[in-house]
PDB file of C-alpha atoms and ligand atoms in Angstrom:
ATOM      1  CA  MET A   9     -16.843   8.749  11.270  1.00 52.00           C
ATOM      2  CA  SER A  10     -19.333   9.483  14.071  1.00 55.00           C
ATOM      3  CA  ALA A  11     -20.913   6.210  15.338  1.00 81.00           C
ATOM      4  CA  LEU A  12     -18.610   3.389  16.332  1.00 92.00           C
ATOM      5  CA  PRO A  13     -18.596   0.645  13.655  1.00 96.00           C
ATOM      6  CA  GLY A  14     -20.343  -2.596  14.649  1.00 96.00           C
ATOM      7  CA  ARG A  15     -17.420  -4.627  13.248  1.00 98.00           C
ATOM      8  CA  LEU A  16     -13.895  -3.762  12.164  1.00 98.00           C
ATOM      9  CA  VAL A  17     -12.463  -6.195   9.606  1.00 98.00           C
ATOM     10  CA  LEU A  18      -9.772  -6.854   7.030  1.00 98.00           C
ATOM     11  CA  LEU A  19     -11.139  -8.393   3.815  1.00 98.00           C
ATOM     12  CA  GLY A  20      -8.658 -10.282   1.665  1.00 98.00           C
ATOM     13  CA  HIS A  21      -7.814 -13.643   0.143  1.00 97.00           C
ATOM     14  CA  PRO A  22      -5.553 -14.823   1.665  1.00 94.00           C
ATOM     15  CA  VAL A  23      -5.293 -12.739   4.865  1.00 95.00           C
ATOM     16  CA  ALA A  24      -3.650 -15.058   7.398  1.00 92.00           C
ATOM     17  CA  GLN A  25      -0.213 -13.509   6.729  1.00 89.00           C
ATOM     18  CA  SER A  26      -1.357  -9.921   7.358  1.00 93.00           C
ATOM     19  CA  ALA A  27       0.263  -7.926  10.179  1.00 95.00           C
ATOM     20  CA  SER A  28      -2.648  -5.444  10.298  1.00 97.00           C
ATOM     21  CA  PRO A  29      -4.651  -7.243  13.058  1.00 98.00           C
ATOM     22  CA  ARG A  30      -1.603  -7.084  15.346  1.00 97.00           C
ATOM     23  CA  PHE A  31      -1.093  -3.349  15.189  1.00 98.00           C
ATOM     24  CA  GLN A  32      -4.728  -2.299  14.758  1.00 98.00           C
ATOM     25  CA  ASN A  33      -5.756  -4.306  17.830  1.00 98.00           C
ATOM     26  CA  ALA A  34      -2.907  -2.675  19.761  1.00 98.00           C
ATOM     27  CA  ALA A  35      -4.208   0.747  18.651  1.00 98.00           C
ATOM     28  CA  LEU A  36      -7.781  -0.158  19.696  1.00 98.00           C
ATOM     29  CA  ARG A  37      -6.591  -1.315  23.135  1.00 98.00           C
ATOM     30  CA  ALA A  38      -4.457   1.816  23.608  1.00 98.00           C
ATOM     31  CA  ALA A  39      -7.452   4.018  22.702  1.00 98.00           C
ATOM     32  CA  GLY A  40      -9.839   2.049  24.934  1.00 98.00           C
ATOM     33  CA  ILE A  41     -12.158   1.315  21.992  1.00 97.00           C
ATOM     34  CA  PRO A  42     -14.220  -1.827  22.684  1.00 97.00           C
ATOM     35  CA  LEU A  43     -13.782  -3.418  19.242  1.00 98.00           C
ATOM     36  CA  ARG A  44     -11.680  -6.233  17.832  1.00 98.00           C
ATOM     37  CA  TYR A  45     -10.095  -5.990  14.351  1.00 98.00           C
ATOM     38  CA  GLU A  46     -10.707  -9.323  12.596  1.00 98.00           C
ATOM     39  CA  ALA A  47      -9.085 -10.712   9.450  1.00 98.00           C
ATOM     40  CA  LEU A  48     -11.723 -12.306   7.200  1.00 98.00           C
ATOM     41  CA  ASP A  49     -10.671 -14.562   4.340  1.00 98.00           C
ATOM     42  CA  VAL A  50     -13.204 -13.619   1.655  1.00 98.00           C
ATOM     43  CA  THR A  51     -13.102 -14.952  -1.912  1.00 98.00           C
ATOM     44  CA  PRO A  52     -14.167 -12.669  -4.793  1.00 98.00           C
ATOM     45  CA  GLU A  53     -17.421 -14.673  -4.992  1.00 98.00           C
ATOM     46  CA  GLU A  54     -18.139 -13.948  -1.319  1.00 98.00           C
ATOM     47  CA  LEU A  55     -17.360 -10.227  -1.440  1.00 98.00           C
ATOM     48  CA  ASP A  56     -20.892  -8.934  -2.134  1.00 98.00           C
ATOM     49  CA  SER A  57     -22.608 -11.015   0.547  1.00 98.00           C
ATOM     50  CA  THR A  58     -19.887 -10.071   3.060  1.00 98.00           C
ATOM     51  CA  LEU A  59     -20.386  -6.380   2.299  1.00 98.00           C
ATOM     52  CA  GLU A  60     -24.168  -6.734   2.694  1.00 98.00           C
ATOM     53  CA  GLY A  61     -23.649  -8.202   6.171  1.00 98.00           C
ATOM     54  CA  LEU A  62     -21.199  -5.444   7.098  1.00 98.00           C
ATOM     55  CA  CYS A  63     -23.602  -2.748   5.927  1.00 98.00           C
ATOM     56  CA  VAL A  64     -26.279  -3.997   8.347  1.00 97.00           C
ATOM     57  CA  VAL A  65     -23.902  -3.663  11.333  1.00 97.00           C
ATOM     58  CA  ASN A  66     -22.315  -0.385  10.178  1.00 97.00           C
ATOM     59  CA  GLY A  67     -19.065  -2.252   9.502  1.00 98.00           C
ATOM     60  CA  ALA A  68     -15.737  -0.686   8.581  1.00 98.00           C
ATOM     61  CA  GLY A  69     -12.256  -1.899   7.829  1.00 98.00           C
ATOM     62  CA  ASN A  70      -9.455  -2.502   5.364  1.00 98.00           C
ATOM     63  CA  VAL A  71      -9.305  -4.307   2.043  1.00 97.00           C
ATOM     64  CA  THR A  72      -6.323  -6.099   0.593  1.00 96.00           C
ATOM     65  CA  ILE A  73      -5.448  -8.305  -2.397  1.00 92.00           C
ATOM     66  CA  PRO A  74      -7.492  -9.132  -4.447  1.00 94.00           C
ATOM     67  CA  HIS A  75     -10.402  -6.821  -3.535  1.00 97.00           C
ATOM     68  CA  LYS A  76      -9.066  -3.247  -3.739  1.00 96.00           C
ATOM     69  CA  GLU A  77     -10.351  -2.426  -7.228  1.00 95.00           C
ATOM     70  CA  ALA A  78     -13.604  -4.369  -6.688  1.00 97.00           C
ATOM     71  CA  LEU A  79     -14.348  -2.356  -3.569  1.00 98.00           C
ATOM     72  CA  ALA A  80     -13.717   0.932  -5.341  1.00 97.00           C
ATOM     73  CA  ALA A  81     -16.318  -0.100  -7.914  1.00 97.00           C
ATOM     74  CA  ARG A  82     -18.870  -0.836  -5.160  1.00 98.00           C
ATOM     75  CA  CYS A  83     -18.452   2.367  -3.116  1.00 98.00           C
ATOM     76  CA  ALA A  84     -21.179   5.011  -3.295  1.00 98.00           C
ATOM     77  CA  HIS A  85     -18.619   7.623  -2.195  1.00 98.00           C
ATOM     78  CA  LEU A  86     -14.877   7.713  -2.890  1.00 98.00           C
ATOM     79  CA  THR A  87     -12.338  10.222  -1.631  1.00 98.00           C
ATOM     80  CA  PRO A  88     -10.602  12.009  -4.530  1.00 98.00           C
ATOM     81  CA  VAL A  89      -7.428   9.997  -3.977  1.00 98.00           C
ATOM     82  CA  ALA A  90      -9.291   6.660  -4.038  1.00 98.00           C
ATOM     83  CA  ALA A  91     -11.098   7.724  -7.214  1.00 97.00           C
ATOM     84  CA  ARG A  92      -7.770   8.727  -8.820  1.00 97.00           C
ATOM     85  CA  CYS A  93      -6.192   5.444  -7.776  1.00 96.00           C
ATOM     86  CA  GLY A  94      -9.157   3.301  -8.788  1.00 95.00           C
ATOM     87  CA  ALA A  95      -8.567   1.264  -5.627  1.00 95.00           C
ATOM     88  CA  VAL A  96      -9.772   1.314  -2.024  1.00 97.00           C
ATOM     89  CA  ASN A  97      -7.914  -0.033   1.011  1.00 98.00           C
ATOM     90  CA  VAL A  98     -10.107   1.585   3.719  1.00 98.00           C
ATOM     91  CA  PHE A  99     -13.911   1.551   3.928  1.00 98.00           C
ATOM     92  CA  TRP A 100     -16.707   2.521   6.282  1.00 98.00           C
ATOM     93  CA  HIS A 101     -20.476   2.967   6.182  1.00 98.00           C
ATOM     94  CA  ARG A 102     -22.476   6.128   6.739  1.00 96.00           C
ATOM     95  CA  ASP A 103     -26.276   6.057   6.518  1.00 95.00           C
ATOM     96  CA  ARG A 104     -25.920   2.551   5.041  1.00 96.00           C
ATOM     97  CA  GLU A 105     -23.803   3.842   2.169  1.00 98.00           C
ATOM     98  CA  LEU A 106     -20.336   2.509   1.460  1.00 98.00           C
ATOM     99  CA  HIS A 107     -17.447   5.003   1.562  1.00 98.00           C
ATOM    100  CA  GLY A 108     -13.888   4.281   0.419  1.00 98.00           C
ATOM    101  CA  ASP A 109     -10.466   5.872   0.733  1.00 98.00           C
ATOM    102  CA  ASN A 110      -6.935   4.919  -0.253  1.00 98.00           C
ATOM    103  CA  THR A 111      -4.371   5.447   2.498  1.00 98.00           C
ATOM    104  CA  ASP A 112      -1.682   3.405   0.696  1.00 98.00           C
ATOM    105  CA  VAL A 113      -1.003   6.618  -1.238  1.00 98.00           C
ATOM    106  CA  ALA A 114      -0.209   8.528   1.968  1.00 98.00           C
ATOM    107  CA  GLY A 115       1.969   5.589   3.050  1.00 98.00           C
ATOM    108  CA  VAL A 116       4.004   5.768  -0.174  1.00 98.00           C
ATOM    109  CA  ASP A 117       4.232   9.554   0.060  1.00 98.00           C
ATOM    110  CA  TRP A 118       5.490   9.387   3.637  1.00 97.00           C
ATOM    111  CA  MET A 119       8.148   6.748   2.926  1.00 98.00           C
ATOM    112  CA  GLY A 120       9.213   8.309  -0.386  1.00 98.00           C
ATOM    113  CA  LYS A 121       9.777  11.663   1.314  1.00 98.00           C
ATOM    114  CA  ALA A 122      11.790   9.996   4.075  1.00 98.00           C
ATOM    115  CA  LEU A 123      13.997   8.103   1.610  1.00 98.00           C
ATOM    116  CA  LEU A 124      14.551  11.160  -0.581  1.00 98.00           C
ATOM    117  CA  GLU A 125      15.200  13.253   2.535  1.00 97.00           C
ATOM    118  CA  GLY A 126      12.451  15.645   1.452  1.00 96.00           C
ATOM    119  CA  ARG A 127      13.892  16.135  -2.061  1.00 95.00           C
ATOM    120  CA  THR A 128      10.827  14.899  -3.954  1.00 97.00           C
ATOM    121  CA  ALA A 129      10.712  17.845  -6.366  1.00 97.00           C
ATOM    122  CA  GLY A 130      12.075  16.673  -9.712  1.00 98.00           C
ATOM    123  CA  ALA A 131      12.585  13.109  -8.434  1.00 98.00           C
ATOM    124  CA  ARG A 132      13.215  10.413 -11.042  1.00 98.00           C
ATOM    125  CA  VAL A 133      11.397   7.255 -10.010  1.00 98.00           C
ATOM    126  CA  ALA A 134      11.937   3.797 -11.514  1.00 98.00           C
ATOM    127  CA  LEU A 135       8.830   1.780 -10.658  1.00 98.00           C
ATOM    128  CA  ILE A 136       8.737  -2.011 -11.121  1.00 98.00           C
ATOM    129  CA  GLY A 137       5.234  -3.516 -11.239  1.00 97.00           C
ATOM    130  CA  ALA A 138       1.910  -2.287 -12.583  1.00 96.00           C
ATOM    131  CA  GLY A 139      -0.735  -3.563 -10.139  1.00 92.00           C
ATOM    132  CA  GLY A 140      -2.761  -1.824  -7.433  1.00 91.00           C
ATOM    133  CA  ALA A 141       0.272  -0.913  -5.321  1.00 95.00           C
ATOM    134  CA  ALA A 142       1.968   0.637  -8.368  1.00 96.00           C
ATOM    135  CA  ALA A 143      -1.147   2.785  -8.915  1.00 96.00           C
ATOM    136  CA  ALA A 144      -0.801   4.063  -5.321  1.00 97.00           C
ATOM    137  CA  VAL A 145       2.844   4.949  -6.052  1.00 98.00           C
ATOM    138  CA  LEU A 146       1.832   6.870  -9.187  1.00 98.00           C
ATOM    139  CA  CYS A 147      -0.835   8.787  -7.238  1.00 98.00           C
ATOM    140  CA  ALA A 148       1.726   9.778  -4.606  1.00 98.00           C
ATOM    141  CA  VAL A 149       4.448  10.779  -7.091  1.00 98.00           C
ATOM    142  CA  GLU A 150       1.900  12.837  -9.033  1.00 97.00           C
ATOM    143  CA  GLY A 151       1.886  15.148  -6.009  1.00 97.00           C
ATOM    144  CA  TRP A 152       5.677  15.682  -6.107  1.00 98.00           C
ATOM    145  CA  GLU A 153       6.477  18.772  -8.150  1.00 98.00           C
ATOM    146  CA  GLY A 154       8.190  17.974 -11.443  1.00 98.00           C
ATOM    147  CA  ALA A 155       8.724  14.309 -10.509  1.00 98.00           C
ATOM    148  CA  ARG A 156       8.702  11.698 -13.289  1.00 98.00           C
ATOM    149  CA  VAL A 157       8.193   7.933 -13.277  1.00 98.00           C
ATOM    150  CA  ALA A 158       9.601   5.319 -15.668  1.00 98.00           C
ATOM    151  CA  LEU A 159       7.318   2.305 -15.268  1.00 98.00           C
ATOM    152  CA  TYR A 160       8.448  -1.245 -16.042  1.00 98.00           C
ATOM    153  CA  ASN A 161       6.385  -4.428 -15.820  1.00 98.00           C
ATOM    154  CA  ARG A 162       7.020  -7.942 -17.148  1.00 97.00           C
ATOM    155  CA  HIS A 163       3.718  -7.734 -19.054  1.00 96.00           C
ATOM    156  CA  MET A 164       4.074  -4.552 -21.062  1.00 96.00           C
ATOM    157  CA  ALA A 165       0.383  -4.122 -21.899  1.00 97.00           C
ATOM    158  CA  ARG A 166      -0.537  -3.734 -18.219  1.00 96.00           C
ATOM    159  CA  ALA A 167       2.194  -1.123 -17.720  1.00 97.00           C
ATOM    160  CA  GLU A 168       0.956   0.768 -20.777  1.00 97.00           C
ATOM    161  CA  ARG A 169      -2.627   0.847 -19.488  1.00 96.00           C
ATOM    162  CA  LEU A 170      -1.501   2.170 -16.100  1.00 97.00           C
ATOM    163  CA  ALA A 171       0.957   4.708 -17.533  1.00 97.00           C
ATOM    164  CA  GLU A 172      -1.828   6.112 -19.739  1.00 97.00           C
ATOM    165  CA  ARG A 173      -3.865   7.012 -16.631  1.00 97.00           C
ATOM    166  CA  PHE A 174      -0.930   9.039 -15.266  1.00 97.00           C
ATOM    167  CA  ALA A 175       0.430  10.281 -18.590  1.00 96.00           C
ATOM    168  CA  ALA A 176       1.507  13.707 -17.291  1.00 95.00           C
ATOM    169  CA  SER A 177       4.076  12.189 -14.932  1.00 96.00           C
ATOM    170  CA  THR A 178       4.656   8.667 -16.206  1.00 98.00           C
ATOM    171  CA  ARG A 179       6.205   6.917 -19.189  1.00 98.00           C
ATOM    172  CA  CYS A 180       6.371   3.227 -19.961  1.00 98.00           C
ATOM    173  CA  ALA A 181       9.964   1.919 -20.024  1.00 98.00           C
ATOM    174  CA  ALA A 182      10.990  -0.535 -22.739  1.00 96.00           C
ATOM    175  CA  SER A 183      13.265  -2.511 -20.402  1.00 97.00           C
ATOM    176  CA  LEU A 184      14.369  -2.618 -16.788  1.00 98.00           C
ATOM    177  CA  GLY A 185      17.620  -0.876 -17.747  1.00 98.00           C
ATOM    178  CA  ASP A 186      15.648   1.875 -19.460  1.00 98.00           C
ATOM    179  CA  ALA A 187      13.526   2.396 -16.320  1.00 98.00           C
ATOM    180  CA  LEU A 188      16.607   2.594 -14.080  1.00 98.00           C
ATOM    181  CA  ARG A 189      18.506   5.171 -16.128  1.00 98.00           C
ATOM    182  CA  GLY A 190      18.980   8.329 -13.992  1.00 97.00           C
ATOM    183  CA  ALA A 191      16.624   7.117 -11.244  1.00 98.00           C
ATOM    184  CA  THR A 192      16.901   8.794  -7.834  1.00 98.00           C
ATOM    185  CA  LEU A 193      14.381   6.381  -6.290  1.00 98.00           C
ATOM    186  CA  VAL A 194      13.863   2.733  -7.296  1.00 98.00           C
ATOM    187  CA  ILE A 195      10.592   1.155  -6.117  1.00 98.00           C
ATOM    188  CA  ASN A 196       9.573  -2.499  -6.145  1.00 98.00           C
ATOM    189  CA  ALA A 197       5.784  -2.871  -6.400  1.00 98.00           C
ATOM    190  CA  THR A 198       5.831  -6.598  -7.243  1.00 97.00           C
ATOM    191  CA  PRO A 199       5.738  -9.513  -4.764  1.00 94.00           C
ATOM    192  CA  ILE A 200       9.317 -10.511  -5.737  1.00 97.00           C
ATOM    193  CA  GLY A 201      11.297 -11.211  -2.557  1.00 97.00           C
ATOM    194  CA  MET A 202       8.236 -11.865  -0.401  1.00 93.00           C
ATOM    195  CA  ARG A 203       8.833 -15.592   0.009  1.00 92.00           C
ATOM    196  CA  ASP A 204      12.474 -15.940  -1.005  1.00 95.00           C
ATOM    197  CA  ASP A 205      15.618 -13.837  -1.378  1.00 96.00           C
ATOM    198  CA  GLN A 206      15.112 -12.914  -5.034  1.00 98.00           C
ATOM    199  CA  HIS A 207      15.899  -9.306  -5.975  1.00 98.00           C
ATOM    200  CA  PRO A 208      13.496  -7.322  -8.195  1.00 98.00           C
ATOM    201  CA  VAL A 209      16.489  -5.320  -9.484  1.00 98.00           C
ATOM    202  CA  PRO A 210      20.056  -6.697  -9.389  1.00 98.00           C
ATOM    203  CA  LEU A 211      22.111  -4.611  -6.949  1.00 98.00           C
ATOM    204  CA  GLY A 212      24.756  -3.933  -9.577  1.00 97.00           C
ATOM    205  CA  GLU A 213      22.158  -2.244 -11.812  1.00 98.00           C
ATOM    206  CA  LEU A 214      20.972   0.301  -9.223  1.00 98.00           C
ATOM    207  CA  PRO A 215      22.087   3.856 -10.071  1.00 98.00           C
ATOM    208  CA  LYS A 216      24.867   4.794  -7.636  1.00 95.00           C
ATOM    209  CA  ASP A 217      23.019   7.343  -5.499  1.00 95.00           C
ATOM    210  CA  ALA A 218      19.487   5.998  -5.874  1.00 98.00           C
ATOM    211  CA  ALA A 219      17.345   5.311  -2.817  1.00 98.00           C
ATOM    212  CA  VAL A 220      15.582   1.933  -2.700  1.00 98.00           C
ATOM    213  CA  PHE A 221      11.995   1.341  -1.592  1.00 98.00           C
ATOM    214  CA  ASP A 222      10.629  -2.198  -1.439  1.00 98.00           C
ATOM    215  CA  LEU A 223       6.866  -2.298  -0.910  1.00 98.00           C
ATOM    216  CA  VAL A 224       7.237  -5.924   0.147  1.00 96.00           C
ATOM    217  CA  TYR A 225       7.413  -6.565   3.884  1.00 94.00           C
ATOM    218  CA  ARG A 226       8.247  -9.715   5.800  1.00 92.00           C
ATOM    219  CA  PRO A 227       8.986 -10.465   9.468  1.00 89.00           C
ATOM    220  CA  GLU A 228      12.622  -9.551   8.714  1.00 91.00           C
ATOM    221  CA  GLU A 229      13.770  -7.001   6.140  1.00 94.00           C
ATOM    222  CA  THR A 230      13.854  -8.257   2.551  1.00 97.00           C
ATOM    223  CA  SER A 231      17.290  -9.318   1.380  1.00 97.00           C
ATOM    224  CA  TRP A 232      17.102  -6.692  -1.412  1.00 98.00           C
ATOM    225  CA  VAL A 233      16.733  -3.874   1.106  1.00 98.00           C
ATOM    226  CA  ARG A 234      19.348  -5.257   3.475  1.00 98.00           C
ATOM    227  CA  GLU A 235      21.938  -5.758   0.728  1.00 98.00           C
ATOM    228  CA  ALA A 236      21.173  -2.435  -0.969  1.00 98.00           C
ATOM    229  CA  ARG A 237      21.791  -0.655   2.346  1.00 98.00           C
ATOM    230  CA  GLU A 238      25.038  -2.583   2.807  1.00 98.00           C
ATOM    231  CA  ALA A 239      26.016  -1.375  -0.690  1.00 98.00           C
ATOM    232  CA  GLY A 240      25.522   2.250   0.430  1.00 98.00           C
ATOM    233  CA  HIS A 241      21.946   3.010  -0.699  1.00 98.00           C
ATOM    234  CA  ARG A 242      19.276   4.549   1.540  1.00 98.00           C
ATOM    235  CA  ALA A 243      16.729   1.723   1.655  1.00 98.00           C
ATOM    236  CA  ALA A 244      13.461   0.728   3.330  1.00 98.00           C
ATOM    237  CA  ASP A 245      11.000  -2.134   3.037  1.00 97.00           C
ATOM    238  CA  GLY A 246       7.196  -1.883   3.114  1.00 97.00           C
ATOM    239  CA  GLU A 247       6.769  -2.010   6.884  1.00 96.00           C
ATOM    240  CA  GLY A 248       6.801   1.766   7.400  1.00 96.00           C
ATOM    241  CA  MET A 249       4.263   2.247   4.604  1.00 97.00           C
ATOM    242  CA  LEU A 250       2.066  -0.482   6.084  1.00 97.00           C
ATOM    243  CA  LEU A 251       2.049   1.215   9.474  1.00 97.00           C
ATOM    244  CA  GLU A 252       1.428   4.666   7.985  1.00 97.00           C
ATOM    245  CA  GLN A 253      -1.566   3.504   5.910  1.00 98.00           C
ATOM    246  CA  GLY A 254      -2.893   1.873   9.099  1.00 98.00           C
ATOM    247  CA  VAL A 255      -2.514   5.096  11.088  1.00 98.00           C
ATOM    248  CA  ARG A 256      -4.495   7.004   8.429  1.00 98.00           C
ATOM    249  CA  ALA A 257      -7.136   4.249   8.312  1.00 98.00           C
ATOM    250  CA  PHE A 258      -7.654   4.458  12.084  1.00 98.00           C
ATOM    251  CA  GLU A 259      -8.100   8.230  11.745  1.00 98.00           C
ATOM    252  CA  ARG A 260     -10.791   7.627   9.096  1.00 97.00           C
ATOM    253  CA  TRP A 261     -12.716   5.165  11.251  1.00 98.00           C
ATOM    254  CA  PHE A 262     -12.528   6.991  14.587  1.00 97.00           C
ATOM    255  CA  GLY A 263     -11.763  10.624  13.790  1.00 96.00           C
ATOM    256  CA  ARG A 264      -8.708  10.676  16.022  1.00 97.00           C
ATOM    257  CA  ALA A 265      -5.055   9.696  15.842  1.00 98.00           C
ATOM    258  CA  PRO A 266      -4.003   6.265  17.136  1.00 98.00           C
ATOM    259  CA  ASP A 267      -1.061   5.588  19.441  1.00 98.00           C
ATOM    260  CA  ARG A 268       1.708   5.057  16.855  1.00 97.00           C
ATOM    261  CA  GLY A 269       4.130   3.787  19.462  1.00 98.00           C
ATOM    262  CA  ALA A 270       1.721   1.021  20.519  1.00 98.00           C
ATOM    263  CA  MET A 271       1.197   0.088  16.866  1.00 98.00           C
ATOM    264  CA  TRP A 272       4.918   0.007  16.126  1.00 96.00           C
ATOM    265  CA  ARG A 273       5.659  -2.140  19.205  1.00 97.00           C
ATOM    266  CA  ALA A 274       2.892  -4.570  18.215  1.00 97.00           C
ATOM    267  CA  LEU A 275       4.313  -4.855  14.699  1.00 93.00           C
ATOM    268  CA  HIS A 276       7.610  -6.009  16.185  1.00 87.00           C
TER     269      HIS A 276
HETATM  270  P1  NAP B 316      -1.006  -6.909  -7.855  1.00 70.09           P
HETATM  271  O1  NAP B 316      -2.079  -5.924  -8.151  1.00 70.09           O
HETATM  272  O2  NAP B 316      -1.288  -8.380  -7.913  1.00 70.09           O
HETATM  273  O3  NAP B 316       0.224  -6.589  -8.890  1.00 70.09           O
HETATM  274  C1  NAP B 316       1.383  -7.356  -8.838  1.00 70.09           C
HETATM  275  C2  NAP B 316       2.403  -6.791  -9.834  1.00 70.09           C
HETATM  276  O4  NAP B 316       3.606  -7.528  -9.680  1.00 70.09           O
HETATM  277  C3  NAP B 316       2.002  -6.924 -11.298  1.00 70.09           C
HETATM  278  O5  NAP B 316       2.544  -5.840 -12.013  1.00 70.09           O
HETATM  279  C4  NAP B 316       2.700  -8.247 -11.705  1.00 70.09           C
HETATM  280  O6  NAP B 316       3.068  -8.280 -13.066  1.00 70.09           O
HETATM  281  C5  NAP B 316       3.967  -8.156 -10.912  1.00 70.09           C
HETATM  282  N1  NAP B 316       4.519  -9.474 -10.623  1.00 70.09           N
HETATM  283  C6  NAP B 316       3.933 -10.457  -9.880  1.00 70.09           C
HETATM  284  N2  NAP B 316       4.771 -11.509  -9.812  1.00 70.09           N
HETATM  285  C7  NAP B 316       5.889 -11.185 -10.520  1.00 70.09           C
HETATM  286  C8  NAP B 316       7.101 -11.866 -10.817  1.00 70.09           C
HETATM  287  N3  NAP B 316       7.342 -13.088 -10.370  1.00 70.09           N
HETATM  288  N4  NAP B 316       8.012 -11.239 -11.588  1.00 70.09           N
HETATM  289  C9  NAP B 316       7.792  -9.981 -12.062  1.00 70.09           C
HETATM  290  N5  NAP B 316       6.653  -9.276 -11.810  1.00 70.09           N
HETATM  291  C10 NAP B 316       5.722  -9.884 -11.038  1.00 70.09           C
HETATM  292  O7  NAP B 316      -0.374  -6.671  -6.427  1.00 70.09           O
HETATM  293  P2  NAP B 316      -0.262  -5.268  -5.648  1.00 70.09           P
HETATM  294  O8  NAP B 316      -1.466  -5.034  -4.819  1.00 70.09           O
HETATM  295  O9  NAP B 316       0.152  -4.249  -6.610  1.00 70.09           O
HETATM  296  O10 NAP B 316       0.933  -5.597  -4.608  1.00 70.09           O
HETATM  297  C11 NAP B 316       2.267  -5.707  -5.045  1.00 70.09           C
HETATM  298  C12 NAP B 316       3.180  -5.887  -3.835  1.00 70.09           C
HETATM  299  O11 NAP B 316       3.134  -4.724  -3.010  1.00 70.09           O
HETATM  300  C13 NAP B 316       2.782  -7.067  -2.935  1.00 70.09           C
HETATM  301  O12 NAP B 316       3.951  -7.736  -2.515  1.00 70.09           O
HETATM  302  C14 NAP B 316       2.125  -6.421  -1.743  1.00 70.09           C
HETATM  303  O13 NAP B 316       2.296  -7.164  -0.552  1.00 70.09           O
HETATM  304  C15 NAP B 316       2.906  -5.100  -1.667  1.00 70.09           C
HETATM  305  N6  NAP B 316       2.114  -4.060  -0.997  1.00 70.09           N
HETATM  306  C16 NAP B 316       2.618  -3.530   0.153  1.00 70.09           C
HETATM  307  C17 NAP B 316       1.920  -2.545   0.818  1.00 70.09           C
HETATM  308  C18 NAP B 316       2.490  -1.967   2.082  1.00 70.09           C
HETATM  309  O14 NAP B 316       1.763  -1.312   2.844  1.00 70.09           O
HETATM  310  N7  NAP B 316       3.771  -2.131   2.317  1.00 70.09           N
HETATM  311  C19 NAP B 316       0.689  -2.096   0.317  1.00 70.09           C
HETATM  312  C20 NAP B 316       0.202  -2.640  -0.868  1.00 70.09           C
HETATM  313  C21 NAP B 316       0.933  -3.642  -1.515  1.00 70.09           C
HETATM  314  P3  NAP B 316       2.097  -8.821 -14.236  1.00 70.09           P
HETATM  315  O15 NAP B 316       1.162  -7.674 -14.517  1.00 70.09           O
HETATM  316  O16 NAP B 316       3.049  -9.057 -15.314  1.00 70.09           O
HETATM  317  O17 NAP B 316       1.413 -10.034 -13.696  1.00 70.09           O
END
């Protein structure tokens, strides 16, 4: 992006719990950019009028639940990855036209590679959940040579619709056990464990050498990740992915890399 955006915002409903303002404001301060990143609680009914106002001031920002798909539908220009995902988590304006990207995909890719210690080729992924975050996982895994996903969701029809869009790499699993069979990476893309210590997959059902990736993040690690690590699995929660998508978003808005260290310190 060339001109500095007039406003930098996070659109979501709710947004109060988001950690993004903390680390994006730290990145802005470290870069000496005279902007403040604001979280705006915007209902679906308010989305269009909010976007109209942002267009006038050359606004940019992030989008979170429940607006990611809605924003993709409103963008005049999508990056190929956002188009493939059908969801946008980063937007900006150029010549009064709305542009969208999806940096969640890069966040998943980065964390998946770390957990698999680079061995993504031929990976067997068990993915729980079939919402927007699951679509980002499927986009990332699609880029891993020979990797396959077994997708499980409590409502089968939603999993089937998503699996169809990624048919070359993804099959719909009939049960959780079916999804887990032979998995080298088990990913939770549901909110299970966000507000309590519930586990999306019982520890005893994890394949012995599988790595564990929980997209959920909380102020402390989720109990699923903590206990999986104690049981000998490589495991990470969604914090690293959150930071990575934020780093890529900053690069989109300002055309330069942010200070990762400042962002990481602000997150903690
Ligand atoms: P979403 O579009 O609302 O999808 C939620 C998915 O979780 C659906 O498949 C839903 O199943 C399933 N689900 C919800 N509650 C469940 C429950 N109690 N038991 C079993 N399945 C349940 O949400 P999303 O955008 O994909 O986000 C999913 C999670 O990923 C959230 O916790 C979000 O915070 C996290 N996330 C993290 C990052 C990051 O950077 N770390 C980025 C994006 C998202 P049904 O279809 O059956 O309703």
